[in-house]
Amino acid sequence: IAILAAILFPVFAAAKVAAKQTAIISNAKQMALAQLIYATDNEDHFTPSMGYRGGWNMPSWVTLQMPYMKTVGIVMDSFTPAQITDNPFVLNSQWAMPSRLGASDWCAGSCRFGTYNTMTLDTITNGETWGREGVGGVWKDTSKWMTWASYGYKSSYPSLSTTAVARPADQILIHQGNTADNQWHQDWSPDEAARWWGDAVFNLWGNKNATTGPSGRIRASEPTPETGWPDGLCVQAGTDGHVWAEKWTSLVGGRVGLPGDGNGHMKYFAPSID
């Protein structure tokens, strides 16, 4: 019996992990479809990444999509200890919808991938700084007191439409993340995204208000010796609705060029670049 148990238990454990990963991919597909259905009802535009009604009232894209997703269980991560009964920060930080650069008062055109961390330049961008952008817009009621998370945003800026994305299969719509909008608009360093996007030790067990991607929690709690980055799998959905899993360094390491711009742009975060 002991020998059989020693043989079978690792198999059972691996099967359980695979089942959870499949559930996450399935949930991502449902969220992507909900976004596309939302767009058909709202003049072809995706949901905003975030909205601010004053104070800590912050309806995110998760909230706006709920009539189409029907259940909050879709956003839950089967690897994390987070529960549906946890605070809204936990519910809103399991998946992210990167915001548009133009929605920011702070970044303008200056927030670029490869600017803040020399390790990014050395191991990912090969010495270049890349443009990066999402598809989500933002809105806020400026007549009310705003939480710090809204400060970098303009009062109103639309999301992109489904037809405005140059490469729908490549452009990321949503992905596993730490905050509903990644906070890129606040000049938060996109170079440090690995700490939030794939490094469990840094985040989940140190902060009950946030969580990171599941495969990162399993396999990327420490930096890899080859790159110095945590490199777990991330699950994301493109603006065309398809879903895939990819290692973090590969996901942020893709580049697309722009005529006249030698620096290029992040492949998966450049919706206007063909």
GROMACS .gro file of N, CA, C and O in nm, residues 58-162:
model
  420
   58MET      N    1  -1.493   5.222  -0.632
   58MET     CA    2  -1.417   5.209  -0.756
   58MET      C    3  -1.469   5.093  -0.840
   58MET      O    4  -1.414   4.982  -0.835
   59PRO      N    5  -1.576   5.112  -0.916
   59PRO     CA    6  -1.623   5.003  -1.003
   59PRO      C    7  -1.520   4.973  -1.111
   59PRO      O    8  -1.487   5.060  -1.192
   60SER      N    9  -1.469   4.853  -1.112
   60SER     CA   10  -1.370   4.816  -1.213
   60SER      C   11  -1.441   4.749  -1.330
   60SER      O   12  -1.563   4.730  -1.331
   61TRP      N   13  -1.364   4.708  -1.428
   61TRP     CA   14  -1.420   4.636  -1.543
   61TRP      C   15  -1.488   4.508  -1.498
   61TRP      O   16  -1.584   4.463  -1.560
   62VAL      N   17  -1.440   4.448  -1.388
   62VAL     CA   18  -1.504   4.327  -1.335
   62VAL      C   19  -1.648   4.357  -1.295
   62VAL      O   20  -1.742   4.282  -1.328
   63THR      N   21  -1.668   4.470  -1.226
   63THR     CA   22  -1.802   4.510  -1.185
   63THR      C   23  -1.890   4.540  -1.305
   63THR      O   24  -2.006   4.498  -1.312
   64LEU      N   25  -1.835   4.611  -1.402
   64LEU     CA   26  -1.912   4.650  -1.520
   64LEU      C   27  -1.952   4.529  -1.604
   64LEU      O   28  -2.054   4.530  -1.673
   65GLN      N   29  -1.870   4.424  -1.600
   65GLN     CA   30  -1.899   4.304  -1.678
   65GLN      C   31  -1.992   4.206  -1.607
   65GLN      O   32  -2.039   4.111  -1.668
   66MET      N   33  -2.017   4.229  -1.479
   66MET     CA   34  -2.088   4.129  -1.401
   66MET      C   35  -2.224   4.091  -1.459
   66MET      O   36  -2.263   3.974  -1.455
   67PRO      N   37  -2.300   4.185  -1.516
   67PRO     CA   38  -2.428   4.143  -1.578
   67PRO      C   39  -2.410   4.043  -1.692
   67PRO      O   40  -2.503   3.969  -1.725
   68TYR      N   41  -2.291   4.041  -1.751
   68TYR     CA   42  -2.265   3.949  -1.861
   68TYR      C   43  -2.197   3.821  -1.813
   68TYR      O   44  -2.211   3.716  -1.875
   69MET      N   45  -2.123   3.829  -1.703
   69MET     CA   46  -2.057   3.710  -1.648
   69MET      C   47  -2.150   3.633  -1.556
   69MET      O   48  -2.133   3.514  -1.534
   70LYS      N   49  -2.246   3.703  -1.494
   70LYS     CA   50  -2.350   3.644  -1.410
   70LYS      C   51  -2.302   3.601  -1.271
   70LYS      O   52  -2.379   3.605  -1.176
   71THR      N   53  -2.176   3.559  -1.258
   71THR     CA   54  -2.130   3.511  -1.128
   71THR      C   55  -1.988   3.558  -1.102
   71THR      O   56  -1.902   3.557  -1.191
   72VAL      N   57  -1.962   3.601  -0.978
   72VAL     CA   58  -1.829   3.646  -0.941
   72VAL      C   59  -1.731   3.530  -0.935
   72VAL      O   60  -1.609   3.549  -0.937
   73GLY      N   61  -1.782   3.408  -0.931
   73GLY     CA   62  -1.695   3.292  -0.925
   73GLY      C   63  -1.601   3.282  -1.044
   73GLY      O   64  -1.494   3.221  -1.034
   74ILE      N   65  -1.638   3.342  -1.157
   74ILE     CA   66  -1.553   3.337  -1.276
   74ILE      C   67  -1.420   3.406  -1.254
   74ILE      O   68  -1.317   3.366  -1.309
   75VAL      N   69  -1.418   3.511  -1.171
   75VAL     CA   70  -1.292   3.584  -1.150
   75VAL      C   71  -1.206   3.521  -1.042
   75VAL      O   72  -1.092   3.562  -1.022
   76MET      N   73  -1.256   3.418  -0.974
   76MET     CA   74  -1.180   3.358  -0.865
   76MET      C   75  -1.069   3.267  -0.918
   76MET      O   76  -1.086   3.198  -1.018
   77ASP      N   77  -0.958   3.272  -0.851
   77ASP     CA   78  -0.840   3.196  -0.888
   77ASP      C   79  -0.836   3.068  -0.806
   77ASP      O   80  -0.829   3.072  -0.683
   78SER      N   81  -0.836   2.954  -0.872
   78SER     CA   82  -0.846   2.827  -0.801
   78SER      C   83  -0.718   2.789  -0.727
   78SER      O   84  -0.717   2.694  -0.650
   79PHE      N   85  -0.608   2.863  -0.748
   79PHE     CA   86  -0.485   2.834  -0.677
   79PHE      C   87  -0.468   2.921  -0.552
   79PHE      O   88  -0.385   2.891  -0.467
   80THR      N   89  -0.539   3.030  -0.545
   80THR     CA   90  -0.518   3.124  -0.436
   80THR      C   91  -0.609   3.095  -0.319
   80THR      O   92  -0.717   3.040  -0.336
   81PRO      N   93  -0.570   3.134  -0.197
   81PRO     CA   94  -0.660   3.122  -0.083
   81PRO      C   95  -0.770   3.227  -0.081
   81PRO      O   96  -0.853   3.228   0.009
   82ALA      N   97  -0.771   3.318  -0.179
   82ALA     CA   98  -0.876   3.420  -0.184
   82ALA      C   99  -1.014   3.356  -0.193
   82ALA      O  100  -1.033   3.253  -0.259
   83GLN      N  101  -1.110   3.419  -0.125
   83GLN     CA  102  -1.247   3.371  -0.121
   83GLN      C  103  -1.342   3.478  -0.174
   83GLN      O  104  -1.310   3.598  -0.171
   84ILE      N  105  -1.459   3.437  -0.221
   84ILE     CA  106  -1.558   3.533  -0.269
   84ILE      C  107  -1.598   3.630  -0.159
   84ILE      O  108  -1.633   3.745  -0.185
   85THR      N  109  -1.589   3.586  -0.035
   85THR     CA  110  -1.627   3.671   0.078
   85THR      C  111  -1.518   3.769   0.118
   85THR      O  112  -1.539   3.851   0.208
   86ASP      N  113  -1.400   3.764   0.056
   86ASP     CA  114  -1.293   3.858   0.087
   86ASP      C  115  -1.330   3.998   0.039
   86ASP      O  116  -1.428   4.018  -0.034
   87ASN      N  117  -1.246   4.095   0.075
   87ASN     CA  118  -1.278   4.234   0.039
   87ASN      C  119  -1.266   4.257  -0.111
   87ASN      O  120  -1.204   4.178  -0.182
   88PRO      N  121  -1.325   4.365  -0.161
   88PRO     CA  122  -1.327   4.389  -0.306
   88PRO      C  123  -1.189   4.401  -0.369
   88PRO      O  124  -1.173   4.375  -0.488
   89PHE      N  125  -1.089   4.441  -0.292
   89PHE     CA  126  -0.956   4.451  -0.348
   89PHE      C  127  -0.907   4.315  -0.394
   89PHE      O  128  -0.840   4.302  -0.496
   90VAL      N  129  -0.938   4.212  -0.317
   90VAL     CA  130  -0.899   4.077  -0.356
   90VAL      C  131  -0.972   4.034  -0.483
   90VAL      O  132  -0.914   3.980  -0.576
   91LEU      N  133  -1.102   4.062  -0.487
   91LEU     CA  134  -1.181   4.022  -0.603
   91LEU      C  135  -1.136   4.096  -0.730
   91LEU      O  136  -1.139   4.041  -0.840
   92ASN      N  137  -1.094   4.221  -0.713
   92ASN     CA  138  -1.057   4.302  -0.828
   92ASN      C  139  -0.910   4.292  -0.865
   92ASN      O  140  -0.866   4.359  -0.958
   93SER      N  141  -0.833   4.212  -0.795
   93SER     CA  142  -0.690   4.208  -0.822
   93SER      C  143  -0.643   4.074  -0.876
   93SER      O  144  -0.524   4.048  -0.883
   94GLN      N  145  -0.734   3.988  -0.913
   94GLN     CA  146  -0.694   3.860  -0.968
   94GLN      C  147  -0.676   3.865  -1.119
   94GLN      O  148  -0.604   3.785  -1.178
   95TRP      N  149  -0.743   3.962  -1.181
   95TRP     CA  150  -0.731   3.983  -1.325
   95TRP      C  151  -0.718   4.132  -1.351
   95TRP      O  152  -0.774   4.214  -1.279
   96ALA      N  153  -0.643   4.168  -1.453
   96ALA     CA  154  -0.617   4.308  -1.485
   96ALA      C  155  -0.657   4.339  -1.628
   96ALA      O  156  -0.649   4.253  -1.716
   97MET      N  157  -0.698   4.463  -1.649
   97MET     CA  158  -0.726   4.515  -1.782
   97MET      C  159  -0.641   4.640  -1.800
   97MET      O  160  -0.676   4.747  -1.750
   98PRO      N  161  -0.526   4.630  -1.867
   98PRO     CA  162  -0.436   4.745  -1.879
   98PRO      C  163  -0.506   4.864  -1.943
   98PRO      O  164  -0.581   4.851  -2.040
   99SER      N  165  -0.480   4.982  -1.888
   99SER     CA  166  -0.547   5.103  -1.935
   99SER      C  167  -0.470   5.168  -2.050
   99SER      O  168  -0.351   5.143  -2.072
  100ARG      N  169  -0.538   5.254  -2.121
  100ARG     CA  170  -0.478   5.328  -2.231
  100ARG      C  171  -0.382   5.433  -2.178
  100ARG      O  172  -0.405   5.494  -2.074
  101LEU      N  173  -0.274   5.454  -2.249
  101LEU     CA  174  -0.176   5.554  -2.208
  101LEU      C  175  -0.237   5.693  -2.209
  101LEU      O  176  -0.207   5.776  -2.124
  102GLY      N  177  -0.325   5.718  -2.305
  102GLY     CA  178  -0.387   5.849  -2.316
  102GLY      C  179  -0.482   5.882  -2.203
  102GLY      O  180  -0.522   5.997  -2.187
  103ALA      N  181  -0.521   5.781  -2.125
  103ALA     CA  182  -0.610   5.806  -2.012
  103ALA      C  183  -0.537   5.869  -1.894
  103ALA      O  184  -0.599   5.909  -1.796
  104SER      N  185  -0.405   5.879  -1.906
  104SER     CA  186  -0.323   5.926  -1.795
  104SER      C  187  -0.285   6.073  -1.810
  104SER      O  188  -0.246   6.118  -1.917
  105ASP      N  189  -0.292   6.145  -1.700
  105ASP     CA  190  -0.240   6.282  -1.695
  105ASP      C  191  -0.091   6.281  -1.664
  105ASP      O  192  -0.021   6.379  -1.690
  106TRP      N  193  -0.041   6.174  -1.608
  106TRP     CA  194   0.096   6.170  -1.560
  106TRP      C  195   0.193   6.111  -1.661
  106TRP      O  196   0.304   6.159  -1.676
  107CYS      N  197   0.150   6.004  -1.728
  107CYS     CA  198   0.245   5.934  -1.815
  107CYS      C  199   0.267   6.006  -1.948
  107CYS      O  200   0.378   6.008  -1.999
  108ALA      N  201   0.159   6.060  -2.004
  108ALA     CA  202   0.167   6.119  -2.138
  108ALA      C  203   0.234   6.017  -2.230
  108ALA      O  204   0.191   5.904  -2.240
  109GLY      N  205   0.343   6.052  -2.295
  109GLY     CA  206   0.412   5.955  -2.379
  109GLY      C  207   0.540   5.904  -2.317
  109GLY      O  208   0.620   5.840  -2.383
  110SER      N  209   0.560   5.933  -2.188
  110SER     CA  210   0.690   5.907  -2.127
  110SER      C  211   0.699   5.773  -2.055
  110SER      O  212   0.810   5.729  -2.022
  111CYS      N  213   0.588   5.709  -2.024
  111CYS     CA  214   0.593   5.582  -1.952
  111CYS      C  215   0.623   5.469  -2.050
  111CYS      O  216   0.536   5.431  -2.129
  112ARG      N  217   0.743   5.417  -2.044
  112ARG     CA  218   0.786   5.318  -2.140
  112ARG      C  219   0.849   5.199  -2.069
  112ARG      O  220   0.910   5.213  -1.963
  113PHE      N  221   0.836   5.083  -2.128
  113PHE     CA  222   0.893   4.961  -2.073
  113PHE      C  223   1.043   4.958  -2.102
  113PHE      O  224   1.085   4.968  -2.216
  114GLY      N  225   1.124   4.945  -1.998
  114GLY     CA  226   1.269   4.948  -2.013
  114GLY      C  227   1.331   5.074  -1.959
  114GLY      O  228   1.452   5.093  -1.967
  115THR      N  229   1.249   5.163  -1.903
  115THR     CA  230   1.299   5.291  -1.853
  115THR      C  231   1.348   5.283  -1.709
  115THR      O  232   1.443   5.350  -1.671
  116TYR      N  233   1.283   5.199  -1.628
  116TYR     CA  234   1.300   5.208  -1.484
  116TYR      C  235   1.399   5.108  -1.424
  116TYR      O  236   1.444   5.126  -1.312
  117ASN      N  237   1.429   5.003  -1.494
  117ASN     CA  238   1.505   4.896  -1.435
  117ASN      C  239   1.612   4.849  -1.533
  117ASN      O  240   1.580   4.805  -1.644
  118THR      N  241   1.738   4.861  -1.496
  118THR     CA  242   1.845   4.823  -1.588
  118THR      C  243   1.842   4.675  -1.621
  118THR      O  244   1.887   4.634  -1.729
  119MET      N  245   1.788   4.592  -1.530
  119MET     CA  246   1.780   4.449  -1.559
  119MET      C  247   1.683   4.424  -1.674
  119MET      O  248   1.701   4.331  -1.753
  120THR      N  249   1.579   4.506  -1.686
  120THR     CA  250   1.488   4.494  -1.799
  120THR      C  251   1.562   4.520  -1.929
  120THR      O  252   1.547   4.448  -2.028
  121LEU      N  253   1.643   4.624  -1.931
  121LEU     CA  254   1.718   4.657  -2.051
  121LEU      C  255   1.816   4.546  -2.086
  121LEU      O  256   1.836   4.513  -2.203
  122ASP      N  257   1.877   4.486  -1.986
  122ASP     CA  258   1.979   4.385  -2.011
  122ASP      C  259   1.921   4.251  -2.056
  122ASP      O  260   1.980   4.183  -2.140
  123THR      N  261   1.808   4.213  -1.997
  123THR     CA  262   1.759   4.076  -2.018
  123THR      C  263   1.634   4.065  -2.103
  123THR      O  264   1.601   3.956  -2.149
  124ILE      N  265   1.563   4.175  -2.127
  124ILE     CA  266   1.436   4.166  -2.200
  124ILE      C  267   1.434   4.254  -2.324
  124ILE      O  268   1.403   4.207  -2.434
  125THR      N  269   1.467   4.381  -2.312
  125THR     CA  270   1.450   4.473  -2.424
  125THR      C  271   1.578   4.497  -2.504
  125THR      O  272   1.578   4.576  -2.598
  126ASN      N  273   1.688   4.433  -2.464
  126ASN     CA  274   1.815   4.449  -2.535
  126ASN      C  275   1.859   4.594  -2.547
  126ASN      O  276   1.904   4.640  -2.652
  127GLY      N  277   1.842   4.667  -2.437
  127GLY     CA  278   1.890   4.804  -2.433
  127GLY      C  279   1.794   4.908  -2.486
  127GLY      O  280   1.824   5.028  -2.484
  128GLU      N  281   1.677   4.868  -2.534
  128GLU     CA  282   1.579   4.963  -2.586
  128GLU      C  283   1.473   4.995  -2.481
  128GLU      O  284   1.456   4.924  -2.383
  129THR      N  285   1.405   5.104  -2.502
  129THR     CA  286   1.284   5.132  -2.424
  129THR      C  287   1.165   5.122  -2.519
  129THR      O  288   1.169   5.176  -2.630
  130TRP      N  289   1.063   5.053  -2.477
  130TRP     CA  290   0.949   5.024  -2.565
  130TRP      C  291   0.823   5.096  -2.518
  130TRP      O  292   0.796   5.105  -2.399
  131GLY      N  293   0.744   5.142  -2.615
  131GLY     CA  294   0.613   5.195  -2.583
  131GLY      C  295   0.522   5.083  -2.537
  131GLY      O  296   0.538   4.968  -2.579
  132ARG      N  297   0.426   5.114  -2.451
  132ARG     CA  298   0.331   5.013  -2.406
  132ARG      C  299   0.199   5.079  -2.371
  132ARG      O  300   0.192   5.192  -2.325
  133GLU      N  301   0.089   5.008  -2.401
  133GLU     CA  302  -0.044   5.064  -2.382
  133GLU      C  303  -0.146   4.952  -2.372
  133GLU      O  304  -0.123   4.842  -2.422
  134GLY      N  305  -0.259   4.981  -2.306
  134GLY     CA  306  -0.369   4.887  -2.299
  134GLY      C  307  -0.486   4.936  -2.382
  134GLY      O  308  -0.474   5.030  -2.461
  135VAL      N  309  -0.602   4.873  -2.364
  135VAL     CA  310  -0.720   4.911  -2.441
  135VAL      C  311  -0.826   4.978  -2.355
  135VAL      O  312  -0.922   5.034  -2.406
  136GLY      N  313  -0.812   4.975  -2.222
  136GLY     CA  314  -0.917   5.023  -2.133
  136GLY      C  315  -0.915   5.173  -2.111
  136GLY      O  316  -0.810   5.235  -2.096
  137GLY      N  317  -1.033   5.232  -2.106
  137GLY     CA  318  -1.048   5.372  -2.073
  137GLY      C  319  -1.072   5.389  -1.924
  137GLY      O  320  -1.052   5.297  -1.844
  138VAL      N  321  -1.117   5.508  -1.885
  138VAL     CA  322  -1.143   5.536  -1.743
  138VAL      C  323  -1.246   5.648  -1.733
  138VAL      O  324  -1.265   5.725  -1.827
  139TRP      N  325  -1.315   5.655  -1.620
  139TRP     CA  326  -1.403   5.768  -1.592
  139TRP      C  327  -1.399   5.794  -1.443
  139TRP      O  328  -1.369   5.706  -1.362
  140LYS      N  329  -1.426   5.919  -1.403
  140LYS     CA  330  -1.432   5.950  -1.261
  140LYS      C  331  -1.513   6.077  -1.239
  140LYS      O  332  -1.524   6.163  -1.326
  141ASP      N  333  -1.573   6.086  -1.120
  141ASP     CA  334  -1.652   6.201  -1.080
  141ASP      C  335  -1.560   6.298  -1.006
  141ASP      O  336  -1.530   6.279  -0.889
  142THR      N  337  -1.513   6.401  -1.076
  142THR     CA  338  -1.415   6.492  -1.018
  142THR      C  339  -1.476   6.585  -0.914
  142THR      O  340  -1.403   6.659  -0.847
  143SER      N  341  -1.607   6.583  -0.898
  143SER     CA  342  -1.670   6.668  -0.797
  143SER      C  343  -1.659   6.609  -0.657
  143SER      O  344  -1.691   6.675  -0.559
  144LYS      N  345  -1.612   6.485  -0.648
  144LYS     CA  346  -1.603   6.417  -0.520
  144LYS      C  347  -1.457   6.388  -0.484
  144LYS      O  348  -1.370   6.388  -0.569
  145TRP      N  349  -1.435   6.360  -0.357
  145TRP     CA  350  -1.302   6.322  -0.313
  145TRP      C  351  -1.264   6.190  -0.377
  145TRP      O  352  -1.339   6.096  -0.378
  146MET      N  353  -1.142   6.187  -0.432
  146MET     CA  354  -1.098   6.069  -0.504
  146MET      C  355  -0.990   5.995  -0.426
  146MET      O  356  -0.904   6.057  -0.365
  147THR      N  357  -0.994   5.865  -0.431
  147THR     CA  358  -0.888   5.786  -0.372
  147THR      C  359  -0.758   5.803  -0.451
  147THR      O  360  -0.760   5.842  -0.568
  148TRP      N  361  -0.646   5.772  -0.389
  148TRP     CA  362  -0.516   5.793  -0.454
  148TRP      C  363  -0.506   5.720  -0.587
  148TRP      O  364  -0.436   5.765  -0.678
  149ALA      N  365  -0.574   5.607  -0.602
  149ALA     CA  366  -0.561   5.527  -0.723
  149ALA      C  367  -0.614   5.600  -0.846
  149ALA      O  368  -0.585   5.562  -0.959
  150SER      N  369  -0.694   5.706  -0.827
  150SER     CA  370  -0.753   5.777  -0.940
  150SER      C  371  -0.670   5.897  -0.984
  150SER      O  372  -0.698   5.956  -1.088
  151TYR      N  373  -0.570   5.936  -0.906
  151TYR     CA  374  -0.504   6.064  -0.928
  151TYR      C  375  -0.441   6.079  -1.066
  151TYR      O  376  -0.443   6.186  -1.124
  152GLY      N  377  -0.384   5.972  -1.119
  152GLY     CA  378  -0.317   5.984  -1.247
  152GLY      C  379  -0.410   5.985  -1.367
  152GLY      O  380  -0.366   6.011  -1.478
  153TYR      N  381  -0.538   5.956  -1.345
  153TYR     CA  382  -0.631   5.944  -1.457
  153TYR      C  383  -0.697   6.076  -1.493
  153TYR      O  384  -0.719   6.162  -1.408
  154LYS      N  385  -0.732   6.090  -1.621
  154LYS     CA  386  -0.814   6.201  -1.665
  154LYS      C  387  -0.958   6.178  -1.620
  154LYS      O  388  -0.996   6.069  -1.582
  155SER      N  389  -1.039   6.283  -1.628
  155SER     CA  390  -1.177   6.271  -1.579
  155SER      C  391  -1.258   6.175  -1.663
  155SER      O  392  -1.347   6.107  -1.613
  156SER      N  393  -1.230   6.166  -1.791
  156SER     CA  394  -1.303   6.073  -1.877
  156SER      C  395  -1.221   6.044  -2.001
  156SER      O  396  -1.173   6.135  -2.068
  157TYR      N  397  -1.204   5.915  -2.029
  157TYR     CA  398  -1.129   5.876  -2.148
  157TYR      C  399  -1.183   5.741  -2.192
  157TYR      O  400  -1.190   5.647  -2.113
  158PRO      N  401  -1.224   5.728  -2.318
  158PRO     CA  402  -1.292   5.606  -2.362
  158PRO      C  403  -1.198   5.488  -2.381
  158PRO      O  404  -1.080   5.504  -2.409
  159SER      N  405  -1.253   5.370  -2.368
  159SER     CA  406  -1.181   5.249  -2.409
  159SER      C  407  -1.176   5.245  -2.561
  159SER      O  408  -1.253   5.313  -2.629
  160LEU      N  409  -1.088   5.163  -2.612
  160LEU     CA  410  -1.085   5.143  -2.757
  160LEU      C  411  -1.206   5.060  -2.801
  160LEU      O  412  -1.262   4.983  -2.722
  161SER      N  413  -1.241   5.073  -2.926
  161SER     CA  414  -1.345   4.989  -2.982
  161SER      C  415  -1.281   4.859  -3.032
  161SER      O  416  -1.160   4.852  -3.052
  162THR      N  417  -1.363   4.760  -3.053
  162THR     CA  418  -1.310   4.632  -3.100
  162THR      C  419  -1.247   4.644  -3.239
  162THR      O  420  -1.153   4.572  -3.272
   0.00000   0.00000   0.00000
